[in-house]
Coordinates of N, CA and C in Angstrom, one line a residue:
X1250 N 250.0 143.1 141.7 CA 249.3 143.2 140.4 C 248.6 144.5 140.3
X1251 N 248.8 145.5 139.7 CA 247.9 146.7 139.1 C 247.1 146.6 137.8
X1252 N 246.1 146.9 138.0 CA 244.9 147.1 136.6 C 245.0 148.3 136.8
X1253 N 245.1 148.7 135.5 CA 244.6 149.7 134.7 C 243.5 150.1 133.5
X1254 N 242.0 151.1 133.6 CA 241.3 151.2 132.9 C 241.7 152.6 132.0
X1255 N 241.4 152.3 130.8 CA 241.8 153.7 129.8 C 240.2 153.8 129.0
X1256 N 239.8 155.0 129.1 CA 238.6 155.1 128.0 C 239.2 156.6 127.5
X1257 N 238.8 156.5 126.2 CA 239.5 157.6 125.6 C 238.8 158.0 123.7
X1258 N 237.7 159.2 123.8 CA 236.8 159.1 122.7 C 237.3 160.3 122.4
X1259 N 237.6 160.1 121.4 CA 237.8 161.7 120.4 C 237.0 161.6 119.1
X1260 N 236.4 163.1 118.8 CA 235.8 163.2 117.7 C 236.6 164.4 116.9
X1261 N 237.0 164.0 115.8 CA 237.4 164.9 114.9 C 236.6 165.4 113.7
X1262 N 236.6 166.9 113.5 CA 235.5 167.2 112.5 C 235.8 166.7 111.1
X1263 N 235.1 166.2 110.4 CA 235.4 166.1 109.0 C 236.9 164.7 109.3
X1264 N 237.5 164.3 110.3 CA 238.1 163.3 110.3 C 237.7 162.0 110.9
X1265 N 236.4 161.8 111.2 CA 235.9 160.6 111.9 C 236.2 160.7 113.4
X1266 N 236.1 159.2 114.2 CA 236.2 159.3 115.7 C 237.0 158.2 115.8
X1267 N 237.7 158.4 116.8 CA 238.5 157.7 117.6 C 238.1 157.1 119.1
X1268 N 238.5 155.9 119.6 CA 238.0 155.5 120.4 C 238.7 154.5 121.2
X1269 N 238.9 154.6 122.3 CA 239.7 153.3 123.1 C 239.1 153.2 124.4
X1270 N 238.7 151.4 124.5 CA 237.7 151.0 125.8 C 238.8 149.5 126.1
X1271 N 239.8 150.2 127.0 CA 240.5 149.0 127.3 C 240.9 148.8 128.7
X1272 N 241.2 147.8 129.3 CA 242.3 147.4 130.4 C 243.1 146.9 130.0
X1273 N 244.0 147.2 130.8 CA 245.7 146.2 131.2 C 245.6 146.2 132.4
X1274 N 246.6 145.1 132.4 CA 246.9 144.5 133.4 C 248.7 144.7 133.4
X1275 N 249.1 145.3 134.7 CA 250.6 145.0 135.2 C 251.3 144.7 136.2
X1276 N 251.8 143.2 135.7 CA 251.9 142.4 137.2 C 253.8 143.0 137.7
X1277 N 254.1 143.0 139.0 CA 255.5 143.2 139.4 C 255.5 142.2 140.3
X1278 N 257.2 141.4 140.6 CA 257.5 140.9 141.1 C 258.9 140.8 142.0
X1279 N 259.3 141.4 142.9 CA 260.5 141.5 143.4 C 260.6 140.4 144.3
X1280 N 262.2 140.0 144.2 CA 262.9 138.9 145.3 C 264.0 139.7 145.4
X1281 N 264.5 139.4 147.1 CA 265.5 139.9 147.7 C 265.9 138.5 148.7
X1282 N 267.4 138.9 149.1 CA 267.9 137.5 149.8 C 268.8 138.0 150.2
X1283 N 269.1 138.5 151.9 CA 269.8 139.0 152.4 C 271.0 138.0 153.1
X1284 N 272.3 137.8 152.3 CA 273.3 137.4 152.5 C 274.2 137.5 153.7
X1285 N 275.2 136.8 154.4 CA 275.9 137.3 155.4 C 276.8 138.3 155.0
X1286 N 277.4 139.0 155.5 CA 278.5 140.1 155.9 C 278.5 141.1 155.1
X1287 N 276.8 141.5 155.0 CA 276.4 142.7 154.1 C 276.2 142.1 152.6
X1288 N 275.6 141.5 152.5 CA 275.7 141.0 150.6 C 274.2 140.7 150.5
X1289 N 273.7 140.9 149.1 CA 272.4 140.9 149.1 C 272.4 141.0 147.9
X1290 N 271.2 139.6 147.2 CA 271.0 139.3 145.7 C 269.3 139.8 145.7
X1291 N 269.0 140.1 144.6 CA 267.9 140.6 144.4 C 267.7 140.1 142.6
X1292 N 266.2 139.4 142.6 CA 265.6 139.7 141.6 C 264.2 139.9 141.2
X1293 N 263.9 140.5 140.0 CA 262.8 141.2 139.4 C 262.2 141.1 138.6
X1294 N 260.9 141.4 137.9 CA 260.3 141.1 136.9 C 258.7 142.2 137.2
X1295 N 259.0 143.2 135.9 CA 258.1 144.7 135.7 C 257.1 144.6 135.2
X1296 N 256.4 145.0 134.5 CA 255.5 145.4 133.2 C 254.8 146.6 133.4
X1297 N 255.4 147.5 132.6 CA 255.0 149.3 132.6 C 254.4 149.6 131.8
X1298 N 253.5 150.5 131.6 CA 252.8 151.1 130.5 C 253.7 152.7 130.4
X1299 N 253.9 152.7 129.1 CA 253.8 154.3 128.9 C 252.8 155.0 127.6
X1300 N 251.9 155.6 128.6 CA 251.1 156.6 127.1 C 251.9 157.4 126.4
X1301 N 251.2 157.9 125.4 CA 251.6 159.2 124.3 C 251.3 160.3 125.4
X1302 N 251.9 161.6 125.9 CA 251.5 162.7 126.2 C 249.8 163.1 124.9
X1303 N 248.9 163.7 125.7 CA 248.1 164.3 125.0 C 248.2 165.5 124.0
X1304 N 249.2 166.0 123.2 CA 249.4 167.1 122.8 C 250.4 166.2 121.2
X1305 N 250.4 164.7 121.2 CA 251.2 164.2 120.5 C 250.3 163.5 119.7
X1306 N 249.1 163.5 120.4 CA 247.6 162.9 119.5 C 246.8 163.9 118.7
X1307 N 247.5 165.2 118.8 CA 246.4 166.0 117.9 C 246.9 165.9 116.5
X1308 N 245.6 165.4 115.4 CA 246.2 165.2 114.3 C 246.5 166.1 113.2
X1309 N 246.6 167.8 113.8 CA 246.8 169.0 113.4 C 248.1 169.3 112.7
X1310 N 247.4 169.9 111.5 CA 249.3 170.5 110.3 C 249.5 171.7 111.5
X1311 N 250.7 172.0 112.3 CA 251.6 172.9 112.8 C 252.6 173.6 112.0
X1312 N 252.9 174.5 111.6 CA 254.3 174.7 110.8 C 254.8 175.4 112.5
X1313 N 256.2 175.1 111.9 CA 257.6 175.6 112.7 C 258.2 176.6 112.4
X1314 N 258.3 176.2 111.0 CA 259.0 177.7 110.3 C 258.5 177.4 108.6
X1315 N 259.3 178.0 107.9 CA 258.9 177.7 106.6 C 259.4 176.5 105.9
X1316 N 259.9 175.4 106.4 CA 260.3 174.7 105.9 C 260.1 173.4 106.3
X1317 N 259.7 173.1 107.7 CA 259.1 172.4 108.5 C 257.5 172.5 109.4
X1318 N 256.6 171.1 109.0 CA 255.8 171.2 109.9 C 256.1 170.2 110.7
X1319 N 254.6 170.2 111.4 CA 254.7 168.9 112.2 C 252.7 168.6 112.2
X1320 N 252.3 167.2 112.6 CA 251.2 166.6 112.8 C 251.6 165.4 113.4
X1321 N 250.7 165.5 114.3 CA 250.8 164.4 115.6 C 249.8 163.3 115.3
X1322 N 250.0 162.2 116.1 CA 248.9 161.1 115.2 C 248.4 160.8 116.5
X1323 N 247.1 160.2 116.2 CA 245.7 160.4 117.2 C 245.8 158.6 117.5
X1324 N 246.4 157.7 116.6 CA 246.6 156.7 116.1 C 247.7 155.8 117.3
X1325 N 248.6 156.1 117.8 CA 249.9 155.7 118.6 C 249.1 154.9 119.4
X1326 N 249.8 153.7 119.9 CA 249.2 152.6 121.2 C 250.8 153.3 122.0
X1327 N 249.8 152.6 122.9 CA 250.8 152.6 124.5 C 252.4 152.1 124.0
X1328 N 253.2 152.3 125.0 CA 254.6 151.6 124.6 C 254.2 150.7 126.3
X1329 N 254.2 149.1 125.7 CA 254.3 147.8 126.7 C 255.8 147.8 127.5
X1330 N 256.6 147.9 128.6 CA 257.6 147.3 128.7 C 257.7 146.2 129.5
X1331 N 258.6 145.2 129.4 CA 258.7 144.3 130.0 C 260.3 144.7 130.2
X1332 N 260.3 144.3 131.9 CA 261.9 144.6 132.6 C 261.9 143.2 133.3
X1333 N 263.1 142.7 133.2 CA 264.0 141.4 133.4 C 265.3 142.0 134.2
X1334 N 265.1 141.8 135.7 CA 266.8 142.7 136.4 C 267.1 141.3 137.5
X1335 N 268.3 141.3 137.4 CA 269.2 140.2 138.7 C 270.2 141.1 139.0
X1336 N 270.1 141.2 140.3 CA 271.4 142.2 141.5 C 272.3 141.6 142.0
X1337 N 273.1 142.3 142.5 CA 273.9 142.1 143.9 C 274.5 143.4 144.2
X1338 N 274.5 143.5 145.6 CA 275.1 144.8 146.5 C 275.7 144.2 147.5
X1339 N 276.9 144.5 147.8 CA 277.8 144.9 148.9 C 278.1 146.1 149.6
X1340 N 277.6 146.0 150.8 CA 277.8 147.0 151.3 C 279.2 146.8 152.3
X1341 N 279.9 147.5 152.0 CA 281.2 146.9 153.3 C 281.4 147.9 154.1
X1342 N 280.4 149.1 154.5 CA 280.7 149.7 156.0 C 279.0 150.8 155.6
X1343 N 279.0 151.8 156.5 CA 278.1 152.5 155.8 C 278.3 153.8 155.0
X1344 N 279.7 153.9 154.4 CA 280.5 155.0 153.8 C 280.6 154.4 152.4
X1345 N 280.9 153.3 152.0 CA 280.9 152.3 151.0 C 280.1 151.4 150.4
X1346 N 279.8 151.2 149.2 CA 278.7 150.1 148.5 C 279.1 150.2 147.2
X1347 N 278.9 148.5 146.5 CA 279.3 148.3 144.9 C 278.0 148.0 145.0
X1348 N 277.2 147.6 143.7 CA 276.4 146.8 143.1 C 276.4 146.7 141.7
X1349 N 276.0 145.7 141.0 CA 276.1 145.2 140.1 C 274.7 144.7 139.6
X1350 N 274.2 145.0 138.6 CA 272.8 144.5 137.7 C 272.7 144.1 136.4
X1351 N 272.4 143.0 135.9 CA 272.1 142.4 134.5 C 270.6 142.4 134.0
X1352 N 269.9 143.1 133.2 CA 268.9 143.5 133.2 C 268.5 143.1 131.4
X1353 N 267.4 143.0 131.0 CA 267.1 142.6 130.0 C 265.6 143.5 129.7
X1354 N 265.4 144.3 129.1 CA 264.1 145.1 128.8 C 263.7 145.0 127.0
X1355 N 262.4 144.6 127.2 CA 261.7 144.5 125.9 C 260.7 145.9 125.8
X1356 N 260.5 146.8 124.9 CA 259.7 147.7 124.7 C 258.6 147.4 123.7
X1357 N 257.6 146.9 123.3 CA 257.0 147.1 122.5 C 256.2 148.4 122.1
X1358 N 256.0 148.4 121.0 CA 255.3 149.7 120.3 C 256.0 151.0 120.4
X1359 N 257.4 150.9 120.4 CA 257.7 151.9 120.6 C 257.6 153.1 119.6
X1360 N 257.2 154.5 120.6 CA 257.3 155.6 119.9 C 258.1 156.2 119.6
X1361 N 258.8 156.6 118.3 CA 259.7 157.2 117.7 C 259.0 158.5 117.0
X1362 N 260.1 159.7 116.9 CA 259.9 160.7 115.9 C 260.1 160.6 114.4
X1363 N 259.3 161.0 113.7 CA 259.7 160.7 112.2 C 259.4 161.5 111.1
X1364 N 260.4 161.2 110.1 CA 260.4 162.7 109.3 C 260.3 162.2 107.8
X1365 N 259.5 163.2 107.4 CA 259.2 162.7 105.5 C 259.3 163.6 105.0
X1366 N 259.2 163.7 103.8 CA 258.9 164.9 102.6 C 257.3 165.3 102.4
X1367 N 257.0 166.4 102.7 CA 255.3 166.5 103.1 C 255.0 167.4 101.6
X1368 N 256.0 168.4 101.1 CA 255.9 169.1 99.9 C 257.5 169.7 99.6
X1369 N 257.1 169.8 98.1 CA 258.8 170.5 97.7 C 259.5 171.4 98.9
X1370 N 260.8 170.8 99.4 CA 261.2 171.6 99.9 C 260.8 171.8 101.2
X1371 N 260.0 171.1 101.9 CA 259.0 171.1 103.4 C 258.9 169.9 104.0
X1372 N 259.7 169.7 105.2 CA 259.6 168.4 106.0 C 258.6 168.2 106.7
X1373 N 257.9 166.8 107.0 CA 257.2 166.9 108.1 C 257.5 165.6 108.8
X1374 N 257.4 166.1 110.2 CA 257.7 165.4 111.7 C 256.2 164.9 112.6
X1375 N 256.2 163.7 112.8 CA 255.1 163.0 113.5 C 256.0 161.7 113.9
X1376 N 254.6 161.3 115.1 CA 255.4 160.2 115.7 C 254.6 158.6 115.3
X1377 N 255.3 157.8 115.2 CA 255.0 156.6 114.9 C 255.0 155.3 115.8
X1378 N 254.0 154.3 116.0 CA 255.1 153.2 116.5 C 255.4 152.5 115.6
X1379 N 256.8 152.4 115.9 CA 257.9 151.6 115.0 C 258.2 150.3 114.9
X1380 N 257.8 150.0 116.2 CA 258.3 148.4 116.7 C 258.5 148.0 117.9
X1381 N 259.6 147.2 118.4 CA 260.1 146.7 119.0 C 261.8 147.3 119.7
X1382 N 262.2 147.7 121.0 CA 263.1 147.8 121.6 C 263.5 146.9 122.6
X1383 N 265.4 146.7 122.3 CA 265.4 145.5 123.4 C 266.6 146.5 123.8
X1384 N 266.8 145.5 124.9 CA 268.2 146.4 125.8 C 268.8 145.4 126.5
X1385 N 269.9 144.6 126.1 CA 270.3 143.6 127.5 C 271.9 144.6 127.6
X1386 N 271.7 144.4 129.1 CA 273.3 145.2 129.7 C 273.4 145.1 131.2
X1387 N 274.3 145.8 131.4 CA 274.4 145.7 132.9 C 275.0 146.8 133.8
X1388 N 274.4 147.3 134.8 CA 274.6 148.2 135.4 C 275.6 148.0 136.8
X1389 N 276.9 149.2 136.7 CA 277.4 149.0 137.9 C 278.0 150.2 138.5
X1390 N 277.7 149.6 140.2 CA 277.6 151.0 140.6 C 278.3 151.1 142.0
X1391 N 279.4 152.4 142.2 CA 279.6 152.7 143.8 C 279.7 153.7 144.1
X1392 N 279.0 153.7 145.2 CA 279.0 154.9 146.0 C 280.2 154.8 147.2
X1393 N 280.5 155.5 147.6 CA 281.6 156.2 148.7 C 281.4 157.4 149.1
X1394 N 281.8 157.3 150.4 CA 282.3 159.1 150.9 C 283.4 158.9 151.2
X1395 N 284.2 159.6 150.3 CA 285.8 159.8 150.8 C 286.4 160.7 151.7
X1396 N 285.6 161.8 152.3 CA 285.8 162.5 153.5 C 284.6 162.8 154.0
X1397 N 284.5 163.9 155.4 CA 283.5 163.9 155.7 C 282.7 165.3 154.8
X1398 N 283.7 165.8 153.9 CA 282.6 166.3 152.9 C 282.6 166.5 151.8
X1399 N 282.9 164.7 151.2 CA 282.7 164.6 149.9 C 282.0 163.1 149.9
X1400 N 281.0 163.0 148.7 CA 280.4 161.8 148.7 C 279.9 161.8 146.9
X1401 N 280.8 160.2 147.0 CA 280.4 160.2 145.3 C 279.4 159.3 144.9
X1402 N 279.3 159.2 143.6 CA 278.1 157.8 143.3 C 278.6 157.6 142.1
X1403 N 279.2 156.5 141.8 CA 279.8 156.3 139.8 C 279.0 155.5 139.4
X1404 N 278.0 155.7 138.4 CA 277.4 154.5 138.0 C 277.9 154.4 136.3
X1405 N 278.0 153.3 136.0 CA 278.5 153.0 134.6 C 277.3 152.0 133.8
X1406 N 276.7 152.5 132.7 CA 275.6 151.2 132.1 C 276.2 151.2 130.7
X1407 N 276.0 149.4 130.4 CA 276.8 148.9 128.9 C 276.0 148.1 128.6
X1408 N 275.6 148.3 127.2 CA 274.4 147.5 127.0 C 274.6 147.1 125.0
X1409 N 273.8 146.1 125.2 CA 273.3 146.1 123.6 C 272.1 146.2 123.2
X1410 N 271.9 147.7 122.3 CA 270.6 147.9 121.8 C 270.3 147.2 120.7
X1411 N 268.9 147.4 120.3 CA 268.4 146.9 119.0 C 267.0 147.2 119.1
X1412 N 266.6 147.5 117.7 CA 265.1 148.3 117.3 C 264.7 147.4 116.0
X1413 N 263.4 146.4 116.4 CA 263.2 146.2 114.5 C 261.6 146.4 114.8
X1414 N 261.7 146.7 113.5 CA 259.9 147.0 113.1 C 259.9 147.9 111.6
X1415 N 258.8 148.3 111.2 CA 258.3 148.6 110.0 C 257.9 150.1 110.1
X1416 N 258.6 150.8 108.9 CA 258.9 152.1 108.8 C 258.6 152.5 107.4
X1417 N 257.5 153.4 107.1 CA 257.3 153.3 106.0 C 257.2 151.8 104.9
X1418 N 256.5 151.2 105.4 CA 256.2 150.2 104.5 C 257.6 149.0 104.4
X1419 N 258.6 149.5 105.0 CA 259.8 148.9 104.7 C 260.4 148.1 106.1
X1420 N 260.6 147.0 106.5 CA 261.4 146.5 107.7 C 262.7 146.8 107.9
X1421 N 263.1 146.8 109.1 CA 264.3 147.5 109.8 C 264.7 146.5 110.9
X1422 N 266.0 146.4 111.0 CA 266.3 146.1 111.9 C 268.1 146.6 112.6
X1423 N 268.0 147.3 113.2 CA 269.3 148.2 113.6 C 269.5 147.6 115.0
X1424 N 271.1 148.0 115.5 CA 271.6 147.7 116.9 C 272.8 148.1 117.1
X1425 N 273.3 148.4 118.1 CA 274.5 148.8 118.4 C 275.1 148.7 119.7
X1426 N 276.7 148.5 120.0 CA 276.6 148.0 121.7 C 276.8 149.6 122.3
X1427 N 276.1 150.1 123.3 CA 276.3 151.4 123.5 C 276.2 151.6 125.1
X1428 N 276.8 152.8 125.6 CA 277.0 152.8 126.9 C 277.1 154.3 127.5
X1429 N 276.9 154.1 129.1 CA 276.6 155.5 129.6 C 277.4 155.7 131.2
X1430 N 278.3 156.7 131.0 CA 278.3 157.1 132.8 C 278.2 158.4 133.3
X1431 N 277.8 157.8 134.9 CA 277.6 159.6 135.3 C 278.6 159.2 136.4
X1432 N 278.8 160.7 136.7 CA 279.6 160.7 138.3 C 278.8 161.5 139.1
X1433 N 278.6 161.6 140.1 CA 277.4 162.3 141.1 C 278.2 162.6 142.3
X1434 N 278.5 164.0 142.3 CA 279.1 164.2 143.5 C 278.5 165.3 144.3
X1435 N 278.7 164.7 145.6 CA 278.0 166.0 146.8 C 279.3 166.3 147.6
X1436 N 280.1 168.0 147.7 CA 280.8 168.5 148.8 C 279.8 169.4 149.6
X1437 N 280.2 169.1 150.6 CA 279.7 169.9 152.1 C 280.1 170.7 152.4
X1438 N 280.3 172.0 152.2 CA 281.6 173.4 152.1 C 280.5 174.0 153.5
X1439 N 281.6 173.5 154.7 CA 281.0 174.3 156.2 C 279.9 173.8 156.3
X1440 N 278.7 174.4 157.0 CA 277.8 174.0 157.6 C 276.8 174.4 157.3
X1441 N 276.8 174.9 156.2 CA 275.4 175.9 155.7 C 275.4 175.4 154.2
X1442 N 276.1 175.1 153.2 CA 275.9 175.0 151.9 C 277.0 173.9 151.2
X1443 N 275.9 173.5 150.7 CA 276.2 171.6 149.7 C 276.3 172.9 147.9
X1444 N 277.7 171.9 147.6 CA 277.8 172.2 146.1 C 277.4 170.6 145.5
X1445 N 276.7 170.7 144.1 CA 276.9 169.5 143.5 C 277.8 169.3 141.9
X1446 N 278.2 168.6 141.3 CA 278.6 168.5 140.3 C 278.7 167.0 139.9
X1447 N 277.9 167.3 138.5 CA 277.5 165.8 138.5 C 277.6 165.8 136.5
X1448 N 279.0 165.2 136.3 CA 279.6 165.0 134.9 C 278.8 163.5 134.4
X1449 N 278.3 163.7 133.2 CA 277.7 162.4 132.8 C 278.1 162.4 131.5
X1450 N 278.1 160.9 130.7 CA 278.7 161.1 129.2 C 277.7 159.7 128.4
X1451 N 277.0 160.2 127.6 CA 276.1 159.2 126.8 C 276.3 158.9 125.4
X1452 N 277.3 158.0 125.1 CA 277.6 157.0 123.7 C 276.3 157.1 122.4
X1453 N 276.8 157.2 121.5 CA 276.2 156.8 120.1 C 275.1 155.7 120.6
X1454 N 273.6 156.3 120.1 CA 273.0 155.5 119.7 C 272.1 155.0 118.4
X1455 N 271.8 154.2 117.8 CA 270.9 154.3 116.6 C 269.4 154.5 117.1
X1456 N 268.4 155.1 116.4 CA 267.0 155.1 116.4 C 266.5 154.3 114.9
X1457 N 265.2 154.7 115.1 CA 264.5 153.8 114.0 C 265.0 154.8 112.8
X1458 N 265.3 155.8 112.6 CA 265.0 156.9 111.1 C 266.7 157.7 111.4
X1459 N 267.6 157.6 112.5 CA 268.5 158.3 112.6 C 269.9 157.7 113.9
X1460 N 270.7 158.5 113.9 CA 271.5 157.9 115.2 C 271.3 159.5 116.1
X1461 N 271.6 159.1 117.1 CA 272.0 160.1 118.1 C 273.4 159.8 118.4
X1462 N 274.1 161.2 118.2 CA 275.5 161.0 118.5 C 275.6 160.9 120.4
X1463 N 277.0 161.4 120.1 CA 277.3 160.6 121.8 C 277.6 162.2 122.6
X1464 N 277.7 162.8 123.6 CA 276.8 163.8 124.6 C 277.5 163.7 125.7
X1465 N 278.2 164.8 125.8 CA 278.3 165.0 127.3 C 278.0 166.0 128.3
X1466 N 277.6 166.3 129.5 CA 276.9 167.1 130.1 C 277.8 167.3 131.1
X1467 N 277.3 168.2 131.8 CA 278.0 169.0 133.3 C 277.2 169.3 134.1
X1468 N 276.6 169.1 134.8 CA 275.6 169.8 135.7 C 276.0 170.0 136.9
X1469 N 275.5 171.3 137.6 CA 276.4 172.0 139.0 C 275.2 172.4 139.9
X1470 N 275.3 172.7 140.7 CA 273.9 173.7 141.9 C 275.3 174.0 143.2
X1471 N 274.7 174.9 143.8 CA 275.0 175.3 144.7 C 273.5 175.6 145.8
X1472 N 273.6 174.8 146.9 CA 272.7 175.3 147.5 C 272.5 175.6 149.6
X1473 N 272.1 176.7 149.3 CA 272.7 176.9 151.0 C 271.4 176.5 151.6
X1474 N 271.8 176.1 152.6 CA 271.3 175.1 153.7 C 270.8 176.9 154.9
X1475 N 269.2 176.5 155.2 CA 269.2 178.0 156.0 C 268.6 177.2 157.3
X1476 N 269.1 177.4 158.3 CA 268.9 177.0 160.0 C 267.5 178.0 160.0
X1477 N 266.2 177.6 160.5 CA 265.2 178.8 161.3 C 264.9 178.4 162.7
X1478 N 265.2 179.6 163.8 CA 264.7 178.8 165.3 C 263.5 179.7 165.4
X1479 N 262.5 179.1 165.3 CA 261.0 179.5 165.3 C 260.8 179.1 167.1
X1480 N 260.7 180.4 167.5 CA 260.2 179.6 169.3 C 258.6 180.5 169.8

């Protein structure tokens, strides 16, 4: 069990004061149950806080350019999560492992970005809480080394989203089944330097005011490994 204290007084000139004198409380709970011939069930239960960054509370007109501002609201509560996860892993040597996870996450108060008409021809962007986020899906995953210098990690997550809550005065309720994988690989090139390359691809999703299309990435490093004999 973690407690958490938040005190947090802002005074704005000519805009009144703001103020928060609160605790939370967030309890975690893990089970594990080590199976014979390498197999092992695990289950969980979270409760996370996430704040606003401080730079997302100032209640200031910003322009961007001439067509867009922005103003941050001083107003946003915490986003609550609650995480619901059941495992299993196999490990069948120490070169090999599957695992598998069915997971269920509630978000409340979630913070979204949002955009209105502020004047003719001029947008403006601030963030809101919107509502409510769920996520039930399941994650699966293996790692292998298929030589002595290559080692991969595939994970795959498939889920169904859904967001409802109240948006400008108006209720919402959106969802979609959406999904994600990466591949994560490490070669060992000689004895001095690791290459990585690690292809990931992230599906269509909807938000509270828009969708995010679907995304794919590449990321690489090279990095040499330096021996020092300090005597």
């Amino acid at each position: 069990m973690r407690s958490e204290y938040t005190y947090r007084d802002i005074d704005m000139k000519n805009q009144g004061q703001l103020n928060i004198d609160r605790w939370d409380f967030l309890p975690t709970l893990h089970l594990s149950y080590n199976c014979p011939e390498g197999n092992q069930v695990m289950a969980s239960y979270t409760r996370q806080i996430r704040r606003p960054r401080g730079w997302v509370l100032e209640p200031f007109i910003t322009w961007s350019d001439n067509y867009n501002v922005r103003r941050e609201n001083p107003n946003l509560l915490p986003e609550y999560i609650d995480s619901y996860e059941l495992g299993y892993q196999k490990e069948f040597n120490e070169k090999h492992s599957v695992s598998a996870e069915l997971y269920y996450h509630i978000s409340e108060n979630e913070i979204k970005r949002v955009r209105s008409v502020w004047r003719d021809n001029i947008m403006l962007t601030t963030f809101e809480n919107v509502g409510t986020e769920y996520r039930l899906g399941t994650e699966l995953r293996l790692a292998t080394q298929q030589t002595e210098w290559w080692e991969s990690d595939l994970v795959g997550n498939f889920y169904d989203y859904r967001i409802k809550g109240e948006l400008n005065n108006r209720e919402f309720d959106r969802g979609t089944f959406t999904w994600s994988v990466r591949w994560n690989n490490i070669f060992n090139v000689g004895e001095n330097t690791r290459i990585q390359l690690n292809p990931s691809y992230d599906s269509h999703e909807f938000e509270a005011q828009e969708v995010e299309k679907s995304e794919f990435e590449l990321d690489g490093a090279i990095t040499p490994i330096v021996m020092l004999d300090i005597t």
